[in-house]
XYZ file of C-alpha atoms in Angstrom:
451
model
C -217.114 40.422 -55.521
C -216.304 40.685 -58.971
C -219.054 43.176 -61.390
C -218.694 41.151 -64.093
C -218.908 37.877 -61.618
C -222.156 39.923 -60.578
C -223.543 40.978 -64.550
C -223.846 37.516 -65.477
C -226.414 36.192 -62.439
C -229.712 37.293 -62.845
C -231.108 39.314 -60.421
C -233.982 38.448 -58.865
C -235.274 41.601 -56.722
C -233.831 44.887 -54.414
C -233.121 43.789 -50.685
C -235.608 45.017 -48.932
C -235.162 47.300 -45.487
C -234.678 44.764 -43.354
C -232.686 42.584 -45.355
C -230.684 45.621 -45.674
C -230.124 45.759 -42.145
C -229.139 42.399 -42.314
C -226.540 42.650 -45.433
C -225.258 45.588 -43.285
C -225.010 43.768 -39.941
C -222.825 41.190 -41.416
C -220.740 43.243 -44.232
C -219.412 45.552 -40.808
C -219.631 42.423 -38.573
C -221.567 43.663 -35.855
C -223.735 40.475 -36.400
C -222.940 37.122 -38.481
C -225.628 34.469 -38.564
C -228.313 32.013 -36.941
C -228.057 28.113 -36.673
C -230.788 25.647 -36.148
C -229.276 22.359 -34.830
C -231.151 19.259 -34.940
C -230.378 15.762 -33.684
C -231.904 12.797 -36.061
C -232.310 9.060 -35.860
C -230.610 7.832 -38.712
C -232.547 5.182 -40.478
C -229.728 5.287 -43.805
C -226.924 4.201 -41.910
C -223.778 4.905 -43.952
C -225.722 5.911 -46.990
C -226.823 9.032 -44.751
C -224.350 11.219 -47.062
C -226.281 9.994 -50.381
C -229.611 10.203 -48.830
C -229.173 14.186 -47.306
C -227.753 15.176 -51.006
C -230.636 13.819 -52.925
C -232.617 15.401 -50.135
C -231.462 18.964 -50.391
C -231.912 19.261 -53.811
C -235.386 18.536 -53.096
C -235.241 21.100 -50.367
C -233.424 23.738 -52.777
C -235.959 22.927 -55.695
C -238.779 23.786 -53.487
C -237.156 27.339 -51.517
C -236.067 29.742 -53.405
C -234.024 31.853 -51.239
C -231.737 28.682 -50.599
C -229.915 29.442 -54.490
C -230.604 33.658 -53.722
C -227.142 35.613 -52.744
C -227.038 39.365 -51.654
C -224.348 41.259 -53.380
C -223.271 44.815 -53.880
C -224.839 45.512 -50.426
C -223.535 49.124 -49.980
C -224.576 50.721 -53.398
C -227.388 49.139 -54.979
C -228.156 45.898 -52.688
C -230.216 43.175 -54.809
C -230.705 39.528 -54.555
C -228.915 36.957 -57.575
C -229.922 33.676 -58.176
C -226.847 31.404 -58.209
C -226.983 29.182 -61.244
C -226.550 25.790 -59.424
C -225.421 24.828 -55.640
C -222.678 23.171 -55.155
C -223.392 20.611 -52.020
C -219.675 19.951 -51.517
C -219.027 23.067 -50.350
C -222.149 23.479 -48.392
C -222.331 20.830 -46.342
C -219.239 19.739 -43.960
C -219.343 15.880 -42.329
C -217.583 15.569 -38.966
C -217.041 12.480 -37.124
C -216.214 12.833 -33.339
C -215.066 9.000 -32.165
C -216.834 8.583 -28.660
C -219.350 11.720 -28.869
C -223.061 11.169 -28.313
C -225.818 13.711 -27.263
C -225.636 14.732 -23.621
C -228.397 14.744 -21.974
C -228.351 18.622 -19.838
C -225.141 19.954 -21.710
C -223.051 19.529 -24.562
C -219.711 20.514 -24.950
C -219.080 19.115 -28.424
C -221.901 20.674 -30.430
C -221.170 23.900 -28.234
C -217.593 23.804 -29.814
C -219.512 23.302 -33.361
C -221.989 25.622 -33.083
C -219.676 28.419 -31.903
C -216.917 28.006 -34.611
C -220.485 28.080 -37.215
C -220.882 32.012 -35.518
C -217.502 32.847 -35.971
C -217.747 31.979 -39.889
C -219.233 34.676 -41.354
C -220.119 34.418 -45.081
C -217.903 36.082 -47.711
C -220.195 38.727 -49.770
C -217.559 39.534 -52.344
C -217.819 35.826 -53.301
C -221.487 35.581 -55.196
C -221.123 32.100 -55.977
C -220.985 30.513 -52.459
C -224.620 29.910 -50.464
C -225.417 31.956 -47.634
C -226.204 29.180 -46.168
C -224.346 25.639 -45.100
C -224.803 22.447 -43.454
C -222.639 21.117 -40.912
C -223.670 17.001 -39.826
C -222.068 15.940 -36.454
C -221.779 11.940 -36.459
C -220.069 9.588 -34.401
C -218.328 6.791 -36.327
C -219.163 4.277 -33.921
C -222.772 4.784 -33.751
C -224.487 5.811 -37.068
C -228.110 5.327 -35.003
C -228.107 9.618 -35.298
C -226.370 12.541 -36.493
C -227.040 16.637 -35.367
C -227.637 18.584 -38.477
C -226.746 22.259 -37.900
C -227.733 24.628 -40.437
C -226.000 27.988 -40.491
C -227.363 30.897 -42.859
C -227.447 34.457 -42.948
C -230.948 36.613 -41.326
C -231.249 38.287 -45.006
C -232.409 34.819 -46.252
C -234.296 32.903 -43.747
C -235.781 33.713 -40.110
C -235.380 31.229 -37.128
C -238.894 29.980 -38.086
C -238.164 29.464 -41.928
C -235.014 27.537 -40.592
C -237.153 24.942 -38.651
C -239.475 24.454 -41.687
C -236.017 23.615 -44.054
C -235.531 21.104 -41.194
C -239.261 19.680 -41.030
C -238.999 19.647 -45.356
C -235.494 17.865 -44.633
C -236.734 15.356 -42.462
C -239.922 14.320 -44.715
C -237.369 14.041 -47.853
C -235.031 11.691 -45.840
C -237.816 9.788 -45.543
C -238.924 9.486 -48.683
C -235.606 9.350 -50.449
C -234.205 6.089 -50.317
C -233.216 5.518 -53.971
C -232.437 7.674 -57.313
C -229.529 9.512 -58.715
C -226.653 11.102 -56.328
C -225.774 15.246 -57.554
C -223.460 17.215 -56.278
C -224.202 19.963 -58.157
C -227.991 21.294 -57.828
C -229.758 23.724 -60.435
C -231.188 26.783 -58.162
C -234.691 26.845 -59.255
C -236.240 29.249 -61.818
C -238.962 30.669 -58.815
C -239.545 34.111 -58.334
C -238.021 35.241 -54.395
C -240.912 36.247 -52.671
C -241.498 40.055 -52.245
C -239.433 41.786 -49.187
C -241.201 41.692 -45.776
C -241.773 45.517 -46.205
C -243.773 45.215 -48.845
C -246.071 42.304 -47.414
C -246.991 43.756 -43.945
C -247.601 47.311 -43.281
C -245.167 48.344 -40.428
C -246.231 51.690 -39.450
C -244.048 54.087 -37.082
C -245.907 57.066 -35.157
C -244.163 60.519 -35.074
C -243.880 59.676 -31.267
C -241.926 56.830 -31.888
C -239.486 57.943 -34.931
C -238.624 61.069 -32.026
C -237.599 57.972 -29.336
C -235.391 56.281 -31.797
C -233.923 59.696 -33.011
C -233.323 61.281 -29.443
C -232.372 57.672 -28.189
C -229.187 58.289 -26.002
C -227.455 56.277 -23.696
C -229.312 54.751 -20.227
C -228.504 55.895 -16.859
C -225.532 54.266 -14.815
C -228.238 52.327 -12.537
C -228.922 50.381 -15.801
C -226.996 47.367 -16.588
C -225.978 46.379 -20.422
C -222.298 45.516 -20.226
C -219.282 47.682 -21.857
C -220.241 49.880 -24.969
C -220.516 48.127 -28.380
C -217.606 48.008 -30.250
C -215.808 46.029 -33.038
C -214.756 43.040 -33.420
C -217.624 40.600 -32.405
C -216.146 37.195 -31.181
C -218.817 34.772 -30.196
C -219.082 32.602 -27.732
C -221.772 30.113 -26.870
C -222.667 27.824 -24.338
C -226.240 25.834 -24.179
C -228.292 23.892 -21.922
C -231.170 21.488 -21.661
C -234.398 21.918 -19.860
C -235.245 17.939 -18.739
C -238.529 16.782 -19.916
C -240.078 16.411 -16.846
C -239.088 20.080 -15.840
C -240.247 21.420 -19.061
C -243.383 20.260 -18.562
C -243.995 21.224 -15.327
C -243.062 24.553 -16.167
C -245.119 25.019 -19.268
C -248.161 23.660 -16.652
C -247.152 26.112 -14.399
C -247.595 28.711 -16.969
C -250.602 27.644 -18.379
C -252.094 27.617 -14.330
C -250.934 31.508 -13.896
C -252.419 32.144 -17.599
C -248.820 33.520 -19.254
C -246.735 32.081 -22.230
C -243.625 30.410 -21.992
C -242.121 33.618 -23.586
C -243.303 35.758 -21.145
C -242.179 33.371 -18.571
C -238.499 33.128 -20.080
C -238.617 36.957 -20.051
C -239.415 37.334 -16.337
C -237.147 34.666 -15.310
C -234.285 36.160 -17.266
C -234.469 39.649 -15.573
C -234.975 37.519 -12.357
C -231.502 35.735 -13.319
C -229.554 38.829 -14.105
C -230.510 40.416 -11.034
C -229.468 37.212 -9.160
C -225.857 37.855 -10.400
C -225.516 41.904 -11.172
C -224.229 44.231 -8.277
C -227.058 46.027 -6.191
C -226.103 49.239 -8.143
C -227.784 47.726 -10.759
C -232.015 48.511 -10.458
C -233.390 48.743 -14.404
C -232.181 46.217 -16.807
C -234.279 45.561 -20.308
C -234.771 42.814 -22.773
C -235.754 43.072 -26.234
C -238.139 40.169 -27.194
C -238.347 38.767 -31.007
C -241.653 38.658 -32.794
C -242.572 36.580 -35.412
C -244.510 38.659 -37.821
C -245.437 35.537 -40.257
C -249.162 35.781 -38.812
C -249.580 38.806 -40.655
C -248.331 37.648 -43.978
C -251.065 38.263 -46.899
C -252.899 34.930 -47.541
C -251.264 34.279 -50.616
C -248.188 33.638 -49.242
C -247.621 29.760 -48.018
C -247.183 29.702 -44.017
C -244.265 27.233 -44.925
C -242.592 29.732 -47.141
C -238.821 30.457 -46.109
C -237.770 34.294 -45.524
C -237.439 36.370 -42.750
C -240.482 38.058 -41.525
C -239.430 39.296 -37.594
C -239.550 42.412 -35.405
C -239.224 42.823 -31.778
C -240.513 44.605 -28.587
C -238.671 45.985 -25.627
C -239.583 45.792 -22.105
C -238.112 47.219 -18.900
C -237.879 44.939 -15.408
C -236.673 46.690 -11.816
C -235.080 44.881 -9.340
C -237.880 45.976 -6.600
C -240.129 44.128 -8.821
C -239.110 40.372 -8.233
C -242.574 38.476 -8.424
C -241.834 36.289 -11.532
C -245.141 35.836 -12.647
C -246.590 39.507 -11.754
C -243.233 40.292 -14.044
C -244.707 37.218 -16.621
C -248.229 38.620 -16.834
C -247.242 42.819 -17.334
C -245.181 41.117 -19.871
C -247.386 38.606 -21.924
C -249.676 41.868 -21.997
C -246.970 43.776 -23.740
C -246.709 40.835 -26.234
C -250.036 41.102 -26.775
C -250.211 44.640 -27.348
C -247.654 44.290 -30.159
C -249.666 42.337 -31.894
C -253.022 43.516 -31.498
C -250.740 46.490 -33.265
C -249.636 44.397 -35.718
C -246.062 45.562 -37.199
C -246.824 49.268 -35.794
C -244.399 50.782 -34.032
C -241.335 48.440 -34.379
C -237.390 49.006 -34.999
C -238.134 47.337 -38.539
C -240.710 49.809 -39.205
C -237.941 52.448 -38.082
C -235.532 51.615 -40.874
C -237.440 53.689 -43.512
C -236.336 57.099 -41.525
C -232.706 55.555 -41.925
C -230.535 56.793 -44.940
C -227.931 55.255 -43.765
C -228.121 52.228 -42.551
C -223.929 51.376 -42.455
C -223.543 54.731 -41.020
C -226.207 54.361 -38.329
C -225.097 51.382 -37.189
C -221.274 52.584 -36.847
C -222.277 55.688 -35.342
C -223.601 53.338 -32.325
C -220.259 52.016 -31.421
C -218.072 53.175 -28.057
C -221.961 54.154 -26.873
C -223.760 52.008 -24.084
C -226.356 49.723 -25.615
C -229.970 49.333 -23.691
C -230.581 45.635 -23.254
C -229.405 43.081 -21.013
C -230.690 40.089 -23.443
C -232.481 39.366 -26.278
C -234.648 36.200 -26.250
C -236.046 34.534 -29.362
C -238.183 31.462 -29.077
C -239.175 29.449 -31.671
C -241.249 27.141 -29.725
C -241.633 23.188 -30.452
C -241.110 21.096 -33.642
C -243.970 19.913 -36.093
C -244.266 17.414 -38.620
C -243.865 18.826 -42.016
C -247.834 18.410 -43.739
C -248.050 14.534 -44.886
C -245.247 13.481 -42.694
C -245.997 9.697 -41.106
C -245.497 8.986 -37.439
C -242.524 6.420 -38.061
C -240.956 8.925 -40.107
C -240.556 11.112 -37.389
C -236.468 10.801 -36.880
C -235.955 14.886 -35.169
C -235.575 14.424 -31.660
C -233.726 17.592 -30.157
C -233.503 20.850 -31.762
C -231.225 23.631 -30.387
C -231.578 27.042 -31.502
C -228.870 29.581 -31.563
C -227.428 33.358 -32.740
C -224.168 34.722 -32.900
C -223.359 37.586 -30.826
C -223.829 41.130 -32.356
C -222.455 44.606 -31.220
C -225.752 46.439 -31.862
C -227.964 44.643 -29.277
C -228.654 42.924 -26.149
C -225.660 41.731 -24.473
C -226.765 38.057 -23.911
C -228.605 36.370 -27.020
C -230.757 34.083 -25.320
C -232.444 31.330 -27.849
C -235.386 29.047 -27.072
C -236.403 25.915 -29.212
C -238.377 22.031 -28.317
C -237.614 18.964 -29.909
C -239.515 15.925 -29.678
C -237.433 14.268 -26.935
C -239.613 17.344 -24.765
C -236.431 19.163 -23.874
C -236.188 22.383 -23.886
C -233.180 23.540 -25.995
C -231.492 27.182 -24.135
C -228.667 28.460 -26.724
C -226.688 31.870 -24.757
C -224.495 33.998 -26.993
C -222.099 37.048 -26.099
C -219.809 38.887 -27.492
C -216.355 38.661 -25.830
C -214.749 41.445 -23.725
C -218.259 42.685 -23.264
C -219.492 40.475 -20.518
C -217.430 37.917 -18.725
C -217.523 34.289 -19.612
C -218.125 33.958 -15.311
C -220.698 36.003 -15.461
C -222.949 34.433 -18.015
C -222.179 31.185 -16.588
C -223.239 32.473 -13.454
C -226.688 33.579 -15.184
C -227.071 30.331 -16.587
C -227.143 28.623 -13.531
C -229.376 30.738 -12.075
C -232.013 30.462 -15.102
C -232.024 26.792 -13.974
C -232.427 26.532 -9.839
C -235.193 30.060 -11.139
C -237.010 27.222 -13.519
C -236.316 24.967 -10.245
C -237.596 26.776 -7.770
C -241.066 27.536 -9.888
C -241.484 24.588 -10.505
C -240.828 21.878 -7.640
């Protein structure tokens, strides 16, 4: 971007570590962005356009970090507050004559969703959001739209994303009349402080030596070809039925395990379904919400990004889904009894280079098969009324990056009780057969466990 472009916004803090990462990820393109998609009842009908603008400037009045743009993200990386938002270049209408919401896959908000992870955002331009709205609509049926919203991880975590849809939903309902702008004012609110500087995210000495003397894993362990640049996404997604969803969740509360835990287990099951024998050790990395351990002044509905992650290691002799479900819902536990401690976040203060460290990783075999986030089910936003409830489906989903697991797998509930599954991969690094293959064995697993 321009400096002088850049002197005339007001800054509103330093990135923190994290959001470092983050700014870094994207500026070398190892990793673009997240989307939250959700599918609506529409109760405005054609006005649905006037109704979501009014809406989101609600929305942007009330979160900060929705008007906050990183910028000079490789010498001294700081947040600006843009001066006003623009809607008509954040948010895209498409119509697709014919298209409604399949009910176990969906090839047309695939094709959306991937084209939204192949758009990265521009950081040399300081006046365009990190953030945009894409609303899928079918001109024959205004009854619903899906809503994806695309923004980059230094803003907003998966969970802040599903609050911006919870606060969009309430406004919708309660914005039926007043004045139509295009152009928003960003609000004069303080960003609040880096994660870093909220939670305590100790690393032992024990820990800092793994991640420094981390090499490459042995030839019986499965993660794909080495990371290198470019990263081309692709994405397919599927849709746990109701009825199947709930049985499984039932099954998991019977053998005392999460669903997390469960997807974990049944996701090293999967691979193992589909990888060569050669293959014994694969791993998955595991997201963790870190909100829980925000100070108590901060607002649980506040948007930022507050994440880490754990790691955990499955064999192939080891194929009892829900022995694998329980050594891992201990793990989780562990984490957080540890709160923060020990965590790749907590690593990035040993980093001086964070650019550098991440290029240094390329042409070098990566560790983990998959990464699984899951966001788990939709609430009402606080206040919201039962008939106001219009979110039925939500789908979840990340774009592929060259710096972790091979296969982003991304969990998220709706109120129509589905269970939303969102798989990203880079390609050339894992065939398109292959994950397909994986896919279909995540279901008959989920199947079989549960019939």
């Amino acid at each position: 971007m321009e400096p002088s472009l850049a002197d005339h916004l007001p800054t509103l803090r330093p990135l923190g570590l994290a959001e470092q990462y983050s700014t870094a990820r994207s500026h070398l393109g190892i990793y673009v962005n997240v989307c939250v998609t959700a599918t609506y009842s529409n109760r405005h009908g054609q006005n649905l356009p006037d109704a979501l603008y009014r809406s989101l400037a609600t929305i942007i009045a009330k979160h900060p970090t929705l008007s906050a743009v990183p910028i000079d993200t490789t010498t001294t990386p700081r947040f600006v507050r843009l001066p006003r938002v623009n809607l008509n270049q954040v948010v895209t209408f498409i119509e697709k004559p014919g298209y409604t919401p399949s009910a176990t896959s969906d090839p047309t908000l695939d094709e959306l969703v991937e084209s939204q992870h192949n758009l990265p955002f521009m950081q040399d331009n300081s006046l365009v959001p990190f953030w945009r709205i894409t609303v899928l609509g079918n001109p024959d049926d205004s009854s619903w739209f899906s809503l994806c919203l695309c923004f980059h991880h230094s803003l907003l975590d998966t969970q802040s994303a599903v609050i911006i849809h919870q606060d969009l939903e309430y406004a919708l309902a309660a914005h039926d009349n007043g004045t139509v702008m295009d152009i928003v004012e960003g609000p004069q609110k303080a960003l609040l402080p880096p994660l870093e500087s909220m939670v305590d995210l100790p690393v032992s000495s024990d820990f800092v030596c793994g991640q420094q003397t981390l090499g490459e894993p042995p030839q019986n362990w499965w993660s794909g070809k080495p990371q290198t640049l470019p990263v081309q996404t692709r994405f397919t997604s599927i849709w746990i039925p109701p009825n199947s969803f709930t049985s499984l969740r039932q099954k998991c509360k019977e053998k005392g395990v999460t669903l997390t835990a469960t997807l974990m287990s049944l996701l090293a099951s999967a691979f193992f379904r589909v990888l060569p024998p050669e293959y014994t050790f694969i791993q998955g990395d595991c997201a963790v919400s870190l909100r829980r351990f925000l100070p108590d002044y901060i607002d649980q509905r506040s948007a930022g990004c507050y994440v880490g992650s754990l790691s955990e290691v499955y064999s192939r002799e080891s194929q009892s889904i829900w022995e694998n479900a329980k050594r891992t819902k201990k793990i989780i536990d562990k984490t957080l009894q540890l709160r923060g401690a020990d965590m790749p976040v907590g690593y990035l203060k040993h980093v001086t280079d964070i650019s550098g460290w991440l290029l240094g990783k390329m042409g070098k075999r990566r560790w983990a098969a998959w990464e699984l986030s899951n966001v788990g089910g939709f609430d009402d936003a606080p206040g919201l009324k039962i008939e106001d409830r219009h979110v039925q489906s939500v789908m979840f989903s990340q774009s592929a990056s060259a710096c972790s697991g091979v296969v982003k797998v991304s969990a998220a509930s709706g109120r129509d009780g589905r269970l939303g599954l969102g798989f990203t991969w880079q390609e050339g690094i894992v065939g398109d057969e292959v994950v397909e293959e994986l896919v279909q064995s995540l279901v008959d697993l989920i199947h079989e466990i549960t019939s």
